[in-house]
Amino acid sequence: MSEPNAPKPPSDAAPAFAKRSLAAQALGHVDPVTRAVVAPLHVATTFLRDPDNGYSSGFSYARPDNATVREAEAVLAMLEDAAAGALLFGSGMAAATAVFTALEPGDHVVAPRVMYWGLKRWLDAEMPRRRIAVDFVDMDDLPALERAIRPGTTTLVWIETPGNPLWTVTDIAEAARLVHAAGARLAVDSTAASPIHTRPLTLGADIVMHSATKILNGHSDVVAGVLAGARADAFWERLAAIRSGGGAILGPFEAYLLMRSLRTLPLRAAAQAASAAELARRLQAHPNVSRVLYPGLPDDPGHAVAARQMQGGFGFMLSIRVRDGEAAAIAAAARVRLWKRATSLGGVESLIEHRASVEGPDSPCPPDLLRLSTGIEAVDDLFADLDAALRDA
């Protein structure tokens, strides 16, 4: 059985309803058997054949498909506006690497210098083995992007905006224009924006990826990834086949938890973005902070582009550079009490991390930088904790 695309919203979910309303009700799903307003968790791995040897239910085996996964994919496709479908994977890395695995030997890729470091390391290690060339460029420099694209050879341009951990902003619409003129595809890692603040497919992207581990789930208890596609074309079918053949589908329990979280995503994303913006504003004036990196600040280099392509806020992530250098930054991260000193981002709890320690000497991350993932705690408490840690460091 071929793997289906995520279903469209049910016919009784009127298009006039806001995404916040549709997300809150998981597209208005009502279980047809029990009339429950929460979809059931389907954990079965195999399904009965019909007398004619077919599968009229649409399900045969759980590795390529699952009913609970379909429900979450439908909500994600709705949130992405122009999505023809969505595919859930067992992690953000599984989703991202599937896109590159779908390429052919001899293809050429352009990727950002500032991006999720785990994927950057994977590209450095794996693309040469697959005979795929990768050029890394500053994606906020559109002329540099245009120079890097090789018409007829470049098949994929991957951008991440805002770019982790410097939060550089790439103009998605202009990048799409350049990429499509060369006959290539544009894929966007929009993890730090979420579909609440940016919808890359409506700006011309072909594929959007999220580490659903982050704000889509938002409770630090699920590892997941998702791809949403603008078209159900041959490349999209290839991605579905890679997921199925590689056994990379998200588990049903994780999909169930993710669906629970998606119902509150608009509220969480708005609250976290508002707190991040307030923290950025206050930290700009802090005597022990030399610079705040946040696209919501009017003097940020990416602010003008971000203001055009982000709605309702500028995301929940920001970074600060500590005035007295690396040792002071590490000391400040060790002194916080409310913020949690841990990897990852997007949860309801606020996290702080010294990224250069994680990424190593080849990272573009300055050694004095602390990455902040803003949660839903009271912003006054978050600032007071940071202020004390920075002053005592």
PDB file of N, CA and C in Angstrom, residues 181-219:
ATOM      1  N   ALA A 181      14.364  30.094 -10.218  1.00  0.00           N
ATOM      2  CA  ALA A 181      14.900  30.533 -11.512  1.00  0.00           C
ATOM      3  C   ALA A 181      15.998  29.602 -12.001  1.00  0.00           C
ATOM      4  N   ALA A 182      16.680  28.933 -11.062  1.00  0.00           N
ATOM      5  CA  ALA A 182      17.747  27.997 -11.418  1.00  0.00           C
ATOM      6  C   ALA A 182      17.245  26.567 -11.529  1.00  0.00           C
ATOM      7  N   GLY A 183      15.932  26.370 -11.348  1.00  0.00           N
ATOM      8  CA  GLY A 183      15.366  25.036 -11.474  1.00  0.00           C
ATOM      9  C   GLY A 183      15.581  24.148 -10.267  1.00  0.00           C
ATOM     10  N   ALA A 184      15.836  24.741  -9.098  1.00  0.00           N
ATOM     11  CA  ALA A 184      16.094  23.966  -7.885  1.00  0.00           C
ATOM     12  C   ALA A 184      14.906  24.052  -6.922  1.00  0.00           C
ATOM     13  N   ARG A 185      14.987  23.267  -5.855  1.00  0.00           N
ATOM     14  CA  ARG A 185      13.968  23.293  -4.793  1.00  0.00           C
ATOM     15  C   ARG A 185      14.489  24.089  -3.611  1.00  0.00           C
ATOM     16  N   LEU A 186      13.551  24.727  -2.910  1.00  0.00           N
ATOM     17  CA  LEU A 186      13.883  25.448  -1.687  1.00  0.00           C
ATOM     18  C   LEU A 186      13.245  24.747  -0.494  1.00  0.00           C
ATOM     19  N   ALA A 187      14.087  24.362   0.465  1.00  0.00           N
ATOM     20  CA  ALA A 187      13.615  23.776   1.717  1.00  0.00           C
ATOM     21  C   ALA A 187      13.978  24.722   2.858  1.00  0.00           C
ATOM     22  N   VAL A 188      13.064  24.881   3.800  1.00  0.00           N
ATOM     23  CA  VAL A 188      13.243  25.838   4.894  1.00  0.00           C
ATOM     24  C   VAL A 188      13.085  25.130   6.232  1.00  0.00           C
ATOM     25  N   ASP A 189      14.117  25.205   7.055  1.00  0.00           N
ATOM     26  CA  ASP A 189      14.014  24.799   8.455  1.00  0.00           C
ATOM     27  C   ASP A 189      13.412  25.976   9.204  1.00  0.00           C
ATOM     28  N   SER A 190      12.160  25.830   9.616  1.00  0.00           N
ATOM     29  CA  SER A 190      11.440  26.918  10.282  1.00  0.00           C
ATOM     30  C   SER A 190      11.185  26.608  11.749  1.00  0.00           C
ATOM     31  N   THR A 191      12.052  25.782  12.327  1.00  0.00           N
ATOM     32  CA  THR A 191      11.855  25.347  13.709  1.00  0.00           C
ATOM     33  C   THR A 191      11.738  26.511  14.678  1.00  0.00           C
ATOM     34  N   ALA A 192      12.605  27.519  14.527  1.00  0.00           N
ATOM     35  CA  ALA A 192      12.636  28.621  15.480  1.00  0.00           C
ATOM     36  C   ALA A 192      11.493  29.603  15.290  1.00  0.00           C
ATOM     37  N   ALA A 193      10.819  29.531  14.156  1.00  0.00           N
ATOM     38  CA  ALA A 193       9.700  30.443  13.910  1.00  0.00           C
ATOM     39  C   ALA A 193       8.367  29.800  14.244  1.00  0.00           C
ATOM     40  N   SER A 194       8.244  28.510  13.910  1.00  0.00           N
ATOM     41  CA  SER A 194       6.990  27.751  14.004  1.00  0.00           C
ATOM     42  C   SER A 194       5.997  28.291  12.980  1.00  0.00           C
ATOM     43  N   PRO A 195       4.996  27.491  12.608  1.00  0.00           N
ATOM     44  CA  PRO A 195       4.003  27.987  11.639  1.00  0.00           C
ATOM     45  C   PRO A 195       3.123  29.096  12.184  1.00  0.00           C
ATOM     46  N   ILE A 196       3.228  29.385  13.466  1.00  0.00           N
ATOM     47  CA  ILE A 196       2.461  30.498  14.030  1.00  0.00           C
ATOM     48  C   ILE A 196       3.059  31.831  13.583  1.00  0.00           C
ATOM     49  N   HIS A 197       4.371  31.893  13.423  1.00  0.00           N
ATOM     50  CA  HIS A 197       5.032  33.150  13.076  1.00  0.00           C
ATOM     51  C   HIS A 197       5.506  33.225  11.622  1.00  0.00           C
ATOM     52  N   THR A 198       5.763  32.097  10.990  1.00  0.00           N
ATOM     53  CA  THR A 198       6.199  32.105   9.590  1.00  0.00           C
ATOM     54  C   THR A 198       5.654  30.870   8.891  1.00  0.00           C
ATOM     55  N   ARG A 199       5.135  31.065   7.680  1.00  0.00           N
ATOM     56  CA  ARG A 199       4.661  29.929   6.884  1.00  0.00           C
ATOM     57  C   ARG A 199       5.400  29.959   5.549  1.00  0.00           C
ATOM     58  N   PRO A 200       6.536  29.273   5.493  1.00  0.00           N
ATOM     59  CA  PRO A 200       7.411  29.365   4.320  1.00  0.00           C
ATOM     60  C   PRO A 200       6.765  28.936   3.005  1.00  0.00           C
ATOM     61  N   LEU A 201       5.844  27.977   3.043  1.00  0.00           N
ATOM     62  CA  LEU A 201       5.245  27.526   1.791  1.00  0.00           C
ATOM     63  C   LEU A 201       4.466  28.640   1.111  1.00  0.00           C
ATOM     64  N   THR A 202       3.832  29.499   1.888  1.00  0.00           N
ATOM     65  CA  THR A 202       3.085  30.609   1.293  1.00  0.00           C
ATOM     66  C   THR A 202       4.024  31.667   0.714  1.00  0.00           C
ATOM     67  N   LEU A 203       5.302  31.629   1.120  1.00  0.00           N
ATOM     68  CA  LEU A 203       6.295  32.570   0.614  1.00  0.00           C
ATOM     69  C   LEU A 203       7.086  31.991  -0.556  1.00  0.00           C
ATOM     70  N   GLY A 204       6.758  30.789  -0.969  1.00  0.00           N
ATOM     71  CA  GLY A 204       7.393  30.215  -2.143  1.00  0.00           C
ATOM     72  C   GLY A 204       8.262  29.002  -1.905  1.00  0.00           C
ATOM     73  N   ALA A 205       8.449  28.580  -0.655  1.00  0.00           N
ATOM     74  CA  ALA A 205       9.259  27.387  -0.389  1.00  0.00           C
ATOM     75  C   ALA A 205       8.548  26.144  -0.904  1.00  0.00           C
ATOM     76  N   ASP A 206       9.328  25.118  -1.198  1.00  0.00           N
ATOM     77  CA  ASP A 206       8.777  23.846  -1.662  1.00  0.00           C
ATOM     78  C   ASP A 206       8.554  22.868  -0.515  1.00  0.00           C
ATOM     79  N   ILE A 207       9.425  22.936   0.482  1.00  0.00           N
ATOM     80  CA  ILE A 207       9.354  22.038   1.634  1.00  0.00           C
ATOM     81  C   ILE A 207       9.683  22.852   2.869  1.00  0.00           C
ATOM     82  N   VAL A 208       8.978  22.590   3.940  1.00  0.00           N
ATOM     83  CA  VAL A 208       9.323  23.191   5.229  1.00  0.00           C
ATOM     84  C   VAL A 208       9.540  22.070   6.237  1.00  0.00           C
ATOM     85  N   MET A 209      10.589  22.219   7.048  1.00  0.00           N
ATOM     86  CA  MET A 209      10.921  21.235   8.056  1.00  0.00           C
ATOM     87  C   MET A 209      10.851  21.865   9.442  1.00  0.00           C
ATOM     88  N   HIS A 210      10.363  21.092  10.392  1.00  0.00           N
ATOM     89  CA  HIS A 210      10.397  21.495  11.798  1.00  0.00           C
ATOM     90  C   HIS A 210      10.957  20.345  12.623  1.00  0.00           C
ATOM     91  N   SER A 211      11.818  20.666  13.560  1.00  0.00           N
ATOM     92  CA  SER A 211      12.058  19.730  14.651  1.00  0.00           C
ATOM     93  C   SER A 211      10.861  19.865  15.584  1.00  0.00           C
ATOM     94  N   ALA A 212       9.933  18.928  15.479  1.00  0.00           N
ATOM     95  CA  ALA A 212       8.717  18.997  16.295  1.00  0.00           C
ATOM     96  C   ALA A 212       8.997  18.748  17.761  1.00  0.00           C
ATOM     97  N   THR A 213      10.204  18.304  18.065  1.00  0.00           N
ATOM     98  CA  THR A 213      10.655  18.194  19.450  1.00  0.00           C
ATOM     99  C   THR A 213      10.555  19.538  20.150  1.00  0.00           C
ATOM    100  N   LYS A 214      10.720  20.608  19.382  1.00  0.00           N
ATOM    101  CA  LYS A 214      10.842  21.940  19.943  1.00  0.00           C
ATOM    102  C   LYS A 214       9.454  22.542  20.223  1.00  0.00           C
ATOM    103  N   ILE A 215       9.146  23.717  19.710  1.00  0.00           N
ATOM    104  CA  ILE A 215       7.933  24.397  20.163  1.00  0.00           C
ATOM    105  C   ILE A 215       6.645  23.732  19.671  1.00  0.00           C
ATOM    106  N   LEU A 216       6.697  22.974  18.580  1.00  0.00           N
ATOM    107  CA  LEU A 216       5.472  22.298  18.149  1.00  0.00           C
ATOM    108  C   LEU A 216       4.953  21.390  19.251  1.00  0.00           C
ATOM    109  N   ASN A 217       5.841  20.625  19.869  1.00  0.00           N
ATOM    110  CA  ASN A 217       5.419  19.824  21.022  1.00  0.00           C
ATOM    111  C   ASN A 217       5.478  20.648  22.303  1.00  0.00           C
ATOM    112  N   GLY A 218       6.612  21.294  22.537  1.00  0.00           N
ATOM    113  CA  GLY A 218       6.698  22.318  23.563  1.00  0.00           C
ATOM    114  C   GLY A 218       6.718  21.874  25.010  1.00  0.00           C
ATOM    115  N   HIS A 219       6.785  20.567  25.273  1.00  0.00           N
ATOM    116  CA  HIS A 219       6.775  20.111  26.660  1.00  0.00           C
ATOM    117  C   HIS A 219       7.974  19.232  27.009  1.00  0.00           C
TER     118      HIS A 219
END
